[in-house]
CSV table of C-alpha atoms and ligand atoms in Angstrom, one decimal:
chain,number,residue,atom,x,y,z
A,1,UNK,CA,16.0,9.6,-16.8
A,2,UNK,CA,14.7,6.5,-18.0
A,3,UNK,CA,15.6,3.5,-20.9
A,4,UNK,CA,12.7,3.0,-22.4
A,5,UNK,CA,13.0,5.2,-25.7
A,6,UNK,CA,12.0,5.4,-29.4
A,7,UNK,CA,14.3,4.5,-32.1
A,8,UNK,CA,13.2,4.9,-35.7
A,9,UNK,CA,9.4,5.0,-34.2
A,10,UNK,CA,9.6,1.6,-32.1
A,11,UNK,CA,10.2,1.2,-28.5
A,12,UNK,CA,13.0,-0.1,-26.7
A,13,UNK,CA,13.6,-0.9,-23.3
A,14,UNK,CA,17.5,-0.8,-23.2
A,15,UNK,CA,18.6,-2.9,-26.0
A,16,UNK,CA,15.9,-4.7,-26.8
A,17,UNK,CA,12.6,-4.1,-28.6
A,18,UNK,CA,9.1,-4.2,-27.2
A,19,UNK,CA,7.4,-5.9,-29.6
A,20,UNK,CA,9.9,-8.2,-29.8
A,21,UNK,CA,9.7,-9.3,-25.8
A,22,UNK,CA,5.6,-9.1,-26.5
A,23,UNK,CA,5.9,-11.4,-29.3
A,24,UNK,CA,7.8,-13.7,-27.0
A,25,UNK,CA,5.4,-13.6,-23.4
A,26,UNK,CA,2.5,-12.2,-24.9
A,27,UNK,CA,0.2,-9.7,-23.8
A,28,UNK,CA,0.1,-8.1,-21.5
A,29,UNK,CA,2.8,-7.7,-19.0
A,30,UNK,CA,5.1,-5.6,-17.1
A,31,UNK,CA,8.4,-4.8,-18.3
A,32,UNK,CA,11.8,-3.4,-16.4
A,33,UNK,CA,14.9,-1.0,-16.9
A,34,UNK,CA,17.4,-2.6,-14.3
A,35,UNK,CA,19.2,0.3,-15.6
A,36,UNK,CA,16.7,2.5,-14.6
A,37,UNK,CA,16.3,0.9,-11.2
A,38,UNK,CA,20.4,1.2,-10.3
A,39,UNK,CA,20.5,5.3,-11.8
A,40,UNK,CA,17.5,5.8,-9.9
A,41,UNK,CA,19.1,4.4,-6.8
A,42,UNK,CA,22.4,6.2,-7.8
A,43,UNK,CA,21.0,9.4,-8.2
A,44,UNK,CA,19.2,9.3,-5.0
A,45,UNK,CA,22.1,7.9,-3.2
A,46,UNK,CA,24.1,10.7,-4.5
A,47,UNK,CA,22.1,13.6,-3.6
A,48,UNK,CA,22.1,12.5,0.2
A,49,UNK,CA,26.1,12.0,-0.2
A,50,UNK,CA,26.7,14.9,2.3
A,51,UNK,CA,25.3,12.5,5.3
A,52,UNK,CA,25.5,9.8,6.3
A,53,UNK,CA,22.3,7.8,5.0
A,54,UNK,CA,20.5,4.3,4.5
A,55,UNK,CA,18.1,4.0,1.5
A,56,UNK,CA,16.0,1.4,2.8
A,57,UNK,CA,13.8,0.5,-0.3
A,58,UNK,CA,10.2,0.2,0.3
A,59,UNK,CA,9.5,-2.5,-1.1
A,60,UNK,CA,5.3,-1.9,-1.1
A,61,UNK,CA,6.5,0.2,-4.7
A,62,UNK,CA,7.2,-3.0,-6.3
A,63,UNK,CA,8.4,-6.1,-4.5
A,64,UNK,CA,9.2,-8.8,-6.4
A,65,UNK,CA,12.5,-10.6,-5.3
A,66,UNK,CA,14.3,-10.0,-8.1
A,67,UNK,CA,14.3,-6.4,-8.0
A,68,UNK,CA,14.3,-6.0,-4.4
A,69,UNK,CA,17.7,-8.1,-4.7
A,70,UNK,CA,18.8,-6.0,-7.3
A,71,UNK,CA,18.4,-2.8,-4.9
A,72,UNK,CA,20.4,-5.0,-1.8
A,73,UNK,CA,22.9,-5.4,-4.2
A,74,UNK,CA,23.4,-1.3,-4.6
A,75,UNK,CA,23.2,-1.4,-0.8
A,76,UNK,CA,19.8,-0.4,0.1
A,77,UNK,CA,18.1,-1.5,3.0
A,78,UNK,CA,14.4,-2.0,3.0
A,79,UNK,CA,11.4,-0.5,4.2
A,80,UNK,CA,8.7,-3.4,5.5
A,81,UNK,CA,5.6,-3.5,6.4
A,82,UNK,CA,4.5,-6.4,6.8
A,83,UNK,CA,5.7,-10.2,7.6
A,84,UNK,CA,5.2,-11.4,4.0
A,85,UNK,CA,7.5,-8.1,3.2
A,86,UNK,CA,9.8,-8.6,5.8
A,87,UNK,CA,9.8,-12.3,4.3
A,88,UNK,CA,10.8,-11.3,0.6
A,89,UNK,CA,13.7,-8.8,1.6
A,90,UNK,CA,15.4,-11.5,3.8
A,91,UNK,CA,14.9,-13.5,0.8
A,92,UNK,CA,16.4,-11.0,-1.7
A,93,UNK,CA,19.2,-10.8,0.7
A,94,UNK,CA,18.7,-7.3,2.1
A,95,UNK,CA,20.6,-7.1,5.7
A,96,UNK,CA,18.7,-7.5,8.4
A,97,UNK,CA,20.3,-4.5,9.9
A,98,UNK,CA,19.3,-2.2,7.6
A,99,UNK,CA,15.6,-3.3,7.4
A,100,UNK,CA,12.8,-0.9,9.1
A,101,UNK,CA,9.1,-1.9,10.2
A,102,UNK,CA,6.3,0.5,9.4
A,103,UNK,CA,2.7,-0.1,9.7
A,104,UNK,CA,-0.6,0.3,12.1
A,105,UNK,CA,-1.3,-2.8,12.6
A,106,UNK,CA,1.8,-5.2,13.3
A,107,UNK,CA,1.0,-8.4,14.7
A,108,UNK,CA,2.6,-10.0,17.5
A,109,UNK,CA,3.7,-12.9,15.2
A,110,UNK,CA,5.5,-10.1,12.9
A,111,UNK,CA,6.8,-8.2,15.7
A,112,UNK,CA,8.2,-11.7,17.1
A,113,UNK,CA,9.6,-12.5,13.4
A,114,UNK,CA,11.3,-9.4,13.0
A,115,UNK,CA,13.0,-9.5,16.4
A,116,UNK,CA,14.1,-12.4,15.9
A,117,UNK,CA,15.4,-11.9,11.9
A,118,UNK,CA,17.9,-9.0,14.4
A,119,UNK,CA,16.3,-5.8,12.1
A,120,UNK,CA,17.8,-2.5,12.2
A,121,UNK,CA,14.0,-0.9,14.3
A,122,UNK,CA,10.1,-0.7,14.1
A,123,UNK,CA,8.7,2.4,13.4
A,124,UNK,CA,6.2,2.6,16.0
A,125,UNK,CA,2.3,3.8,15.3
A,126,UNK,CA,0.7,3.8,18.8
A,127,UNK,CA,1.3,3.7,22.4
A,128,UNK,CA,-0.6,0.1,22.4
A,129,UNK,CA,1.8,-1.2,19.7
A,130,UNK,CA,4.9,0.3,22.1
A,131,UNK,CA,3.8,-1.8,24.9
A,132,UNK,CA,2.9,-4.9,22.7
A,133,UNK,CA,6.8,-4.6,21.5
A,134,UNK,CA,7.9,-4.2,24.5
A,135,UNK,CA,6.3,-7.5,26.1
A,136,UNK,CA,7.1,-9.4,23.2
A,137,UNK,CA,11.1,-8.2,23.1
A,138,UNK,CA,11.3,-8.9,27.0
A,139,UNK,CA,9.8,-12.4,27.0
A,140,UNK,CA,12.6,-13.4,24.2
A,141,UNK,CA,15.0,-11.3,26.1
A,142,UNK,CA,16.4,-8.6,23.9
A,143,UNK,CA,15.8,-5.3,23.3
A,144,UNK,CA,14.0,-3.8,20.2
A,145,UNK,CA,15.2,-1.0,18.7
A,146,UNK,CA,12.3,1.3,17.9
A,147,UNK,CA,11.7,4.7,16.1
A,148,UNK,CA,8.3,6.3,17.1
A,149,UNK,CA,6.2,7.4,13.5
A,150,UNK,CA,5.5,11.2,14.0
A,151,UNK,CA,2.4,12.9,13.0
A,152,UNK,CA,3.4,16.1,11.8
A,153,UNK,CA,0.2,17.3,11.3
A,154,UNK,CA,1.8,18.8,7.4
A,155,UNK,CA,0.0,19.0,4.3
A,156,UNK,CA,1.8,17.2,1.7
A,157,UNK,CA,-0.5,18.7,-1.1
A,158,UNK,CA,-1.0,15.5,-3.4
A,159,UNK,CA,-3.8,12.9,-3.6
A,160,UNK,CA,-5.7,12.1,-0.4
A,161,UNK,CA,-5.7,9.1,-0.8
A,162,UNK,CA,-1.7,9.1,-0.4
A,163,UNK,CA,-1.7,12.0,2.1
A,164,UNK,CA,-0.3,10.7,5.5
A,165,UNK,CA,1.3,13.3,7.8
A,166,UNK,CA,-1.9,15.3,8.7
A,167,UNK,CA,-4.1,15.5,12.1
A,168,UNK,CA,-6.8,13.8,10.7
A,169,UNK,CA,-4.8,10.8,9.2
A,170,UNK,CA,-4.9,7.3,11.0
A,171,UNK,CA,-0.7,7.4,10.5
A,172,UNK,CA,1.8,8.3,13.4
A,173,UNK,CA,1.9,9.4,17.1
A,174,UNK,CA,0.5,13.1,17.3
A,175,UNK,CA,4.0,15.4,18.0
A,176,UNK,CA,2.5,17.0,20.7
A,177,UNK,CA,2.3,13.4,22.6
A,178,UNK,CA,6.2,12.0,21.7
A,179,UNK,CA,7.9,13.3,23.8
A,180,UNK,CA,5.9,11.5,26.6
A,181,UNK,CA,5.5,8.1,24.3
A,182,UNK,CA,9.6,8.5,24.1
A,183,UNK,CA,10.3,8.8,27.9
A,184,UNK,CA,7.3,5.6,28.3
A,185,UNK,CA,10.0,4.0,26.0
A,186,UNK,CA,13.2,4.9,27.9
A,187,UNK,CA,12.2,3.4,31.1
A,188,UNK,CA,10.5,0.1,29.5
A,189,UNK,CA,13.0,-2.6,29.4
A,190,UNK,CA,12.3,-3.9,26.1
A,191,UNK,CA,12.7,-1.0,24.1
A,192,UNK,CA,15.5,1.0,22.6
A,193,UNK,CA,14.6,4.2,21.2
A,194,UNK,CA,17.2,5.0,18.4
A,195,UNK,CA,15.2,6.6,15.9
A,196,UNK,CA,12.3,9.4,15.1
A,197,UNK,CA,10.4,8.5,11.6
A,198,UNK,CA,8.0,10.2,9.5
A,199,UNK,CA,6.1,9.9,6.6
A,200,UNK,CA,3.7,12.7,5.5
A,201,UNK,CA,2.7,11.1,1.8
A,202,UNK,CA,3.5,9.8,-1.6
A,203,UNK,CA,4.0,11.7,-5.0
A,204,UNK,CA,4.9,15.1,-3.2
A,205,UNK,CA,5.8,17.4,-6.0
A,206,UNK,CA,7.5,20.5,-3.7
A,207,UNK,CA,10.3,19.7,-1.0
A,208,UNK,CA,8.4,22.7,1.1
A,209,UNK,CA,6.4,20.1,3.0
A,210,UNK,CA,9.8,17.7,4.0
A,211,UNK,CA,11.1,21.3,5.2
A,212,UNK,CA,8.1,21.9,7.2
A,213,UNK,CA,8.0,18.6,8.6
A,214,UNK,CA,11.8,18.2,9.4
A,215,UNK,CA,11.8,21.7,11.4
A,216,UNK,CA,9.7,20.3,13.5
A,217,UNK,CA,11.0,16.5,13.5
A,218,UNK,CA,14.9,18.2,14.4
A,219,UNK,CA,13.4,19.9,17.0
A,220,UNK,CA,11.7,16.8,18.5
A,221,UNK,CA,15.2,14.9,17.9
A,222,UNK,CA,16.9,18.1,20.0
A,223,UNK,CA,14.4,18.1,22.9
A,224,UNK,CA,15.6,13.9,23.2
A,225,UNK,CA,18.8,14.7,23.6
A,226,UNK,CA,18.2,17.2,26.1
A,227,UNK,CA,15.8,14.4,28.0
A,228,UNK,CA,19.6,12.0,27.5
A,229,UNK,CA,18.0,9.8,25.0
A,230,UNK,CA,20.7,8.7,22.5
A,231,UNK,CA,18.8,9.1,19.0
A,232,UNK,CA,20.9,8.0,15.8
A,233,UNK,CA,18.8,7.7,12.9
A,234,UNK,CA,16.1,10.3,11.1
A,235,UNK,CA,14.0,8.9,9.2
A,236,UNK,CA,12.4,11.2,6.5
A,237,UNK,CA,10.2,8.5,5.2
A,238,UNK,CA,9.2,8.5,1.5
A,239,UNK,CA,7.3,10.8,-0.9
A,240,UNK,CA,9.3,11.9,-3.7
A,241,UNK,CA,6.9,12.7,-6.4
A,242,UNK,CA,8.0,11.9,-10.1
A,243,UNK,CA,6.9,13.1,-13.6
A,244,UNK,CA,4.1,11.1,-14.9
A,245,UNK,CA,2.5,13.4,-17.7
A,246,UNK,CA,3.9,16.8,-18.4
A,247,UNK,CA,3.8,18.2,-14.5
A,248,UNK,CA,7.3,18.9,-13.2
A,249,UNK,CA,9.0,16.6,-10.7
A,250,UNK,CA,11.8,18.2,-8.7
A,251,UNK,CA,15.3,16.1,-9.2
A,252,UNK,CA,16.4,13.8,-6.3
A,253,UNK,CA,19.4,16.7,-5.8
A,254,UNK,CA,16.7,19.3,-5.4
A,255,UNK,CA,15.0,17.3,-2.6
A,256,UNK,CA,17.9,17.0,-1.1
A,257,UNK,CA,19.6,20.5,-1.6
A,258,UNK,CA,16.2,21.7,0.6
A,259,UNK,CA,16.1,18.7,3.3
A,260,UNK,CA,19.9,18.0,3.6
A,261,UNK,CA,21.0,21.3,5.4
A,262,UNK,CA,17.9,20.5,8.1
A,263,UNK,CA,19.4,17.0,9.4
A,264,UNK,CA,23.3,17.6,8.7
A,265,UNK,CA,23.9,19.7,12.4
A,266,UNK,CA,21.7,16.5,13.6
A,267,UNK,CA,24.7,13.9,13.6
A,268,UNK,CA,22.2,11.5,13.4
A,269,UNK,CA,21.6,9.1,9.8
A,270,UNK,CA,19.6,9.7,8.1
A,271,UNK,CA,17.0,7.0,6.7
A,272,UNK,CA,15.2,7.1,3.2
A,273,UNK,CA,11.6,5.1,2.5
A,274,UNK,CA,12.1,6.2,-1.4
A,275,UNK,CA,9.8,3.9,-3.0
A,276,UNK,CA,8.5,5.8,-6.5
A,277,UNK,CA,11.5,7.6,-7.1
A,278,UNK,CA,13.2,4.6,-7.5
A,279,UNK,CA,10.7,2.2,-9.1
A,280,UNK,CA,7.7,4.5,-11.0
A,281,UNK,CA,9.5,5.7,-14.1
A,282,UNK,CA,11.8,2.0,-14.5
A,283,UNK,CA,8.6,-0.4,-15.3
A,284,UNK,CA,5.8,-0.3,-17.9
A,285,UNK,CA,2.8,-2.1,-18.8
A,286,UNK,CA,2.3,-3.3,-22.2
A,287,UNK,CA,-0.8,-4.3,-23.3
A,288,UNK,CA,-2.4,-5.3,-26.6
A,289,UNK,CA,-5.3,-3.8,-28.4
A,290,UNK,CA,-8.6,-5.6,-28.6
A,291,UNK,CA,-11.2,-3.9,-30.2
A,292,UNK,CA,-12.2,-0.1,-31.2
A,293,UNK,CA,-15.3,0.2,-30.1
A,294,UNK,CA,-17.4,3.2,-30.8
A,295,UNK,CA,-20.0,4.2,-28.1
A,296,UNK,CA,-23.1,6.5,-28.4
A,297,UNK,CA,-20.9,9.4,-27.3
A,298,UNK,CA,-17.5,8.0,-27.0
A,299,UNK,CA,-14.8,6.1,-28.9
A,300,UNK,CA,-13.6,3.5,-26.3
A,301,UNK,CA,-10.2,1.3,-27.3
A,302,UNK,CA,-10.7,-1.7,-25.4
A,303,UNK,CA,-7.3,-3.9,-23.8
A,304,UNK,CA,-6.1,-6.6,-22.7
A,305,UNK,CA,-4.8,-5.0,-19.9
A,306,UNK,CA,-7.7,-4.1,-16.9
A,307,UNK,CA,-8.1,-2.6,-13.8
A,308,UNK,CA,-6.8,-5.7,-12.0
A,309,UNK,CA,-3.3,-5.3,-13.2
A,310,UNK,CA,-3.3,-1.3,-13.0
A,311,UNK,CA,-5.9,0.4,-10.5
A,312,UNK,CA,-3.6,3.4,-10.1
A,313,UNK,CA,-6.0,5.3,-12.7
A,314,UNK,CA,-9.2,3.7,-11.3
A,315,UNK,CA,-8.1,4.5,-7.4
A,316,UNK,CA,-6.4,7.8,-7.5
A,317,UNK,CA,-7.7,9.0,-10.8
A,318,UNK,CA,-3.9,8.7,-11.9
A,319,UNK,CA,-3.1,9.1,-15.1
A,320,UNK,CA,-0.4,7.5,-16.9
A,321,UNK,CA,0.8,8.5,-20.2
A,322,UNK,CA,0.4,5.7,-23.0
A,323,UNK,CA,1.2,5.6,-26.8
A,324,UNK,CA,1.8,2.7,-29.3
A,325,UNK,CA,4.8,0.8,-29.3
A,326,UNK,CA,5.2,1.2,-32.9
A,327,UNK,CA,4.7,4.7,-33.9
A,328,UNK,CA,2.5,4.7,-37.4
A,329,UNK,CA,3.1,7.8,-39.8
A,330,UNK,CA,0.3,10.2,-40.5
A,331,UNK,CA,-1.7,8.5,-37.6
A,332,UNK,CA,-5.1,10.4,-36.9
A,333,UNK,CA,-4.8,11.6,-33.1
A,334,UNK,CA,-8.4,10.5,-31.8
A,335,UNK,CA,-10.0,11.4,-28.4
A,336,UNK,CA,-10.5,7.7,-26.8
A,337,UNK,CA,-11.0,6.1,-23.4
A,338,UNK,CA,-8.3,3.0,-22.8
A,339,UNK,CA,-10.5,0.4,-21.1
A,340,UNK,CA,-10.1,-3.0,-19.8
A,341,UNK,CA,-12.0,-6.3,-20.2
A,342,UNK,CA,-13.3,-6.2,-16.8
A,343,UNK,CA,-16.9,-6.0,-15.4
A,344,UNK,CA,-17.2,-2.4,-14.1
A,345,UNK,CA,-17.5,1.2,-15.4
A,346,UNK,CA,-14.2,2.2,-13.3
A,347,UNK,CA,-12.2,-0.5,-15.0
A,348,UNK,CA,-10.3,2.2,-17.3
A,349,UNK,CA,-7.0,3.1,-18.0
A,350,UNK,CA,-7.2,6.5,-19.5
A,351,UNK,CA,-10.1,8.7,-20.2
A,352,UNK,CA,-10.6,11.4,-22.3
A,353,UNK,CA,-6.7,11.2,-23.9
A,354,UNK,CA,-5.6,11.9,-27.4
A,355,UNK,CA,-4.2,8.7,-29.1
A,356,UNK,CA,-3.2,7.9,-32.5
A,357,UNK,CA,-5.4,6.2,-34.5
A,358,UNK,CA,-4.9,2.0,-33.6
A,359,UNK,CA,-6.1,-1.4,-34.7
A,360,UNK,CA,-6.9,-5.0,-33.0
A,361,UNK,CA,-3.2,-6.7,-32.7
A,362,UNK,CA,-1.3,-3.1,-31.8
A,363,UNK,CA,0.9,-2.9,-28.6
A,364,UNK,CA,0.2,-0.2,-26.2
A,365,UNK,CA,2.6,0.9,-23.3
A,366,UNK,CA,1.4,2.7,-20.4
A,367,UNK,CA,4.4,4.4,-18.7
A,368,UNK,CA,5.1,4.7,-15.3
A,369,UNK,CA,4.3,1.7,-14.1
A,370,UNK,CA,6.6,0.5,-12.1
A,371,UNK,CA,5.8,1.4,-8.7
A,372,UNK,CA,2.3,0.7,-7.2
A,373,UNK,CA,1.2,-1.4,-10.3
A,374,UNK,CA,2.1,-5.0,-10.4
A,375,UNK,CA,2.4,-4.6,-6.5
A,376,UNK,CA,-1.2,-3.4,-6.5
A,377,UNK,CA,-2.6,-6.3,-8.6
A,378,UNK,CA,-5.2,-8.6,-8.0
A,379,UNK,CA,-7.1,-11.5,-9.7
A,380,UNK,CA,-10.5,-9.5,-9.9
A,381,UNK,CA,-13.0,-11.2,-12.7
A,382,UNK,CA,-10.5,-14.3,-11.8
A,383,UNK,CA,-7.9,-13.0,-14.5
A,384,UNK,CA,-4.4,-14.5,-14.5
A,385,UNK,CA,-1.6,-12.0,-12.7
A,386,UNK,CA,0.7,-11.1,-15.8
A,387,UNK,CA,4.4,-11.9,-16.2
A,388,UNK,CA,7.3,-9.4,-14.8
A,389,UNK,CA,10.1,-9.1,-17.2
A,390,UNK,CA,13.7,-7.4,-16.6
A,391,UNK,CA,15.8,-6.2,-19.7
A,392,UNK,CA,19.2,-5.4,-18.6
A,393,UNK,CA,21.1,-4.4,-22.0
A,394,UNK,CA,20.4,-7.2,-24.3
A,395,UNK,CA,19.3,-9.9,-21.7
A,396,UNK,CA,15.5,-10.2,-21.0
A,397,UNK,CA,14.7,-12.2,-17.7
A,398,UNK,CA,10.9,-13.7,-16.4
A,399,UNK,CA,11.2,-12.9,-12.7
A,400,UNK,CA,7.7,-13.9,-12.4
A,401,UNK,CA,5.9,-15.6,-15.1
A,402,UNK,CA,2.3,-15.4,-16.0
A,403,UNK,CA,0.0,-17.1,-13.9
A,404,UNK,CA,-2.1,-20.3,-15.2
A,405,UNK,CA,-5.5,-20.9,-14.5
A,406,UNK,CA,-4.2,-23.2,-12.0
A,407,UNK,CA,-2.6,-20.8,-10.0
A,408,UNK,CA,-5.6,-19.2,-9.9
A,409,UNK,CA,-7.7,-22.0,-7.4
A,410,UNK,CA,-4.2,-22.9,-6.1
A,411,UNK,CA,-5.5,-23.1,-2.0
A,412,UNK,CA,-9.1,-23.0,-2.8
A,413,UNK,CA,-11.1,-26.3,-1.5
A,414,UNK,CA,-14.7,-27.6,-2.2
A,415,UNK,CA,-15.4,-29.3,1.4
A,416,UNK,CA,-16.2,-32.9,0.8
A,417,UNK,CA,-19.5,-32.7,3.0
A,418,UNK,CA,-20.9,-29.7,1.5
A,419,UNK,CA,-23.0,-31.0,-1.0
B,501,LIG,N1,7.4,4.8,3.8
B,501,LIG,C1,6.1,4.6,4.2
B,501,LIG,C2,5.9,4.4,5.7
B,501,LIG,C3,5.1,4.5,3.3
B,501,LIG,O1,3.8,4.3,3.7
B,501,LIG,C4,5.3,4.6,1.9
B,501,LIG,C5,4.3,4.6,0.9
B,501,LIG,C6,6.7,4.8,1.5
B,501,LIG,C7,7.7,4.9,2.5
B,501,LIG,C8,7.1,4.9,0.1
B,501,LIG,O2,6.6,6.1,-0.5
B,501,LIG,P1,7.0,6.5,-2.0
B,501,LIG,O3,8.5,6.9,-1.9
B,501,LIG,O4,6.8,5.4,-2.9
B,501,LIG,O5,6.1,7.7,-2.3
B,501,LIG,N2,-0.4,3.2,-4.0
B,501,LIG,C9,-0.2,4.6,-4.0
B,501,LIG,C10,1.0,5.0,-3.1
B,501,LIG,C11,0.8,4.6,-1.7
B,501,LIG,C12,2.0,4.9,-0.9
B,501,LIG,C13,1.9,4.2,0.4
B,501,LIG,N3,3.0,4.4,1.3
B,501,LIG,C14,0.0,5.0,-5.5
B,501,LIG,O6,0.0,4.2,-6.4
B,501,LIG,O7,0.2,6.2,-5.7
């Protein structure tokens, strides 16, 4: 389910044309479906209709403000973690009261930002960052609401890189020491445990591992209730894999058909981290052609798109479909690898794919970039971030324009004495 679709052999996003956006911010950038983003939302608000449920957004898939907003304005919540993305839901106007703190490593300045922003609990990584909360909460005098992250020691079967929920991952409190961590929490004065989280991976293709997982998260939530403790939300994290290539994603409705009749008995709601669900399939990057360059044993198309805008293929070995945004007739399929401008033999963006036959000038758009791509972005080889653009229907919006070379030494400072 997505809106960006061929007509007559050119590609549209919504109403408008591709080329026609490129010819208007140039090369390259990402471009968005709001569409996309609210069906997305829709469909996975829908399939957890039969409980009660938050979708708080996390916001690491692609944070800009704009879309963020957009998601508050369905009614998600948001997933943080950390200040500076605690910092742009408030600012997209998420309620605090459905916002959730994840993370290793929160600071006591984020911890004392977020308590005092009232947000709906911390998901809680270690027994040190339980008693850190706790001292911070009772020196301002309230009491934070707090899930503990579980460790569900489960095999989520996708990259492991993005694999979370096992033993040997640095993620969550190890089940078999919760229950003890929860009653710590009970009698501290400064917490409020309301919640249980997990979060066993990203890009999980079967709902066997959320099954697997939430047997044993239910059970946790059972033995609380026997201990008194008053626990209202589940949350089931994020993970939902999508289609990027030909593989086959289950549907939002088939996730939930296997996970919903596990927490319904519960009572409690249930929270959703959905991050690629929502985002991955509603963005592309488009990029120009540069040169075709032919190499002693391979034909390389080179773009003016790198590594530094997309690392997903470079980091996970991800790959991401891509075709031209004008199709041409009788194009010769060659074998090519897409590579960027930048200064490294990883800087590619496909290897080894079949790709009509292009020249210098032609638009290419790499799919599936919407989560985890502008987000992940840097200014390696000091190359300008590119623009964000939003098409709803016929409208096209900059919600964050190209950086200038500017930008790029804004905060940098050549000490006066140095020389
Ligand atoms: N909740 C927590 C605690 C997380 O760590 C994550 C993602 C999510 C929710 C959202 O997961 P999603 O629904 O998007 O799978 N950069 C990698 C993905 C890293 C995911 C990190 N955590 C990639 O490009 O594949």
């Amino acid at each position: 389910m997505n809106d960006f679709i061929y007509k007559t052999g050119t590609l549209y996003c919504e109403e408008l044309r591709v080329s026609d956006i490129a010819e208007k911010v140039g090369t390259p950038f990402y471009l968005y479906s709001k569409n996309t983003f609210t069906s997305h939302f829709n469909a996975v608000d829908q399939a957890f209709g039969d409980v009660p449920h938050i979708i708080a957004y996390s916001v690491k898939a692609n944070s800009n403000v704009a879309i963020v907003s957009l998601m508050a304005h369905q009614g998600a919540g948001a997933d943080v973690v950390s200040g500076g993305e605690l910092f742009r839901a408030l600012q997209a106007g998420v309620d605090p009261g459905k916002i959730v703190f994840a993370g290793l490593g929160k600071t006591a300045s984020e911890i004392e930002y977020a308590l005092k922003e009232g947000i709906l609990m911390f998901n809680v990584e270690s027994s040190q960052e339980l008693m850190l909360i706790n001292e911070i909460a009772s020196g301002m005098g309230v009491e934070a609401p707090i899930a503990l992250r579980v460790n569900p020691d489960i095999d989520p079967q996708t990259h492991p890189y993005v694999a979370t929920g096992l033993k040997q991952s640095k993620f969550g409190i190890p089940l078999s020491q919760a229950m003890a961590e929860y009653e710590v929490a009970q009698r501290l004065p400064g917490l409020n445990p309301v919640g249980i989280h997990q979060h066993i991976g990203s890009q999980i293709m079967d709902s066997a591992p959320f099954e697997n997982s939430l047997v044993k998260i239910t059970n946790l939530a059972r033995s609380l209730s026997v201990l008194g403790m008053d626990i209202k939300y589940i949350n089931i994290g994020g993970g939902f894999g999508i289609q990027y290539t030909d593989e086959e994603a289950p549907a939002p409705d088939q996730f939930a058909n296997a996970i919903v009749p596990l927490l319904k008995d519960t009572g409690c709601t249930v929270i959703l981290e959905v991050g690629r669900m929502i985002a991955g399939n509603a963005g592309i990057l488009v990029t120009s052609v540069l040169f075709n360059k032919q190499g002693e044993e391979k034909k390389f198309v080179v773009v003016d798109a790198a590594m530094n805008d997309l690392i997903r293929p470079s980091l996970y070995q991800a790959i991401h479909q891509k075709s031209p945004v004008a199709e041409r007739d009788g194009a010769e399929e060659l074998k090519v690898d897409v590579v960027g401008p930048i200064c490294e033999s990883g800087d590619f963006l496909g290897q080894d794919l079949n790709l009509p036959e292009v020249q210098p000038g032609d638009l290419l758009a790499v799919f599936t970039a919407g989560a985890y791509g502008f987000a992940m972005s840097s200014n390696y080889n000091s190359r300008t971030r590119v623009p964000e653009i939003l098409v709803s229907g016929r409208k096209a919006y900059v919600i964050r324009r190209r950086e200038t070379f500017e930008d790029l030494i804004r905060g940098e400072a050549i000490p006066d004495d140095m020389l």
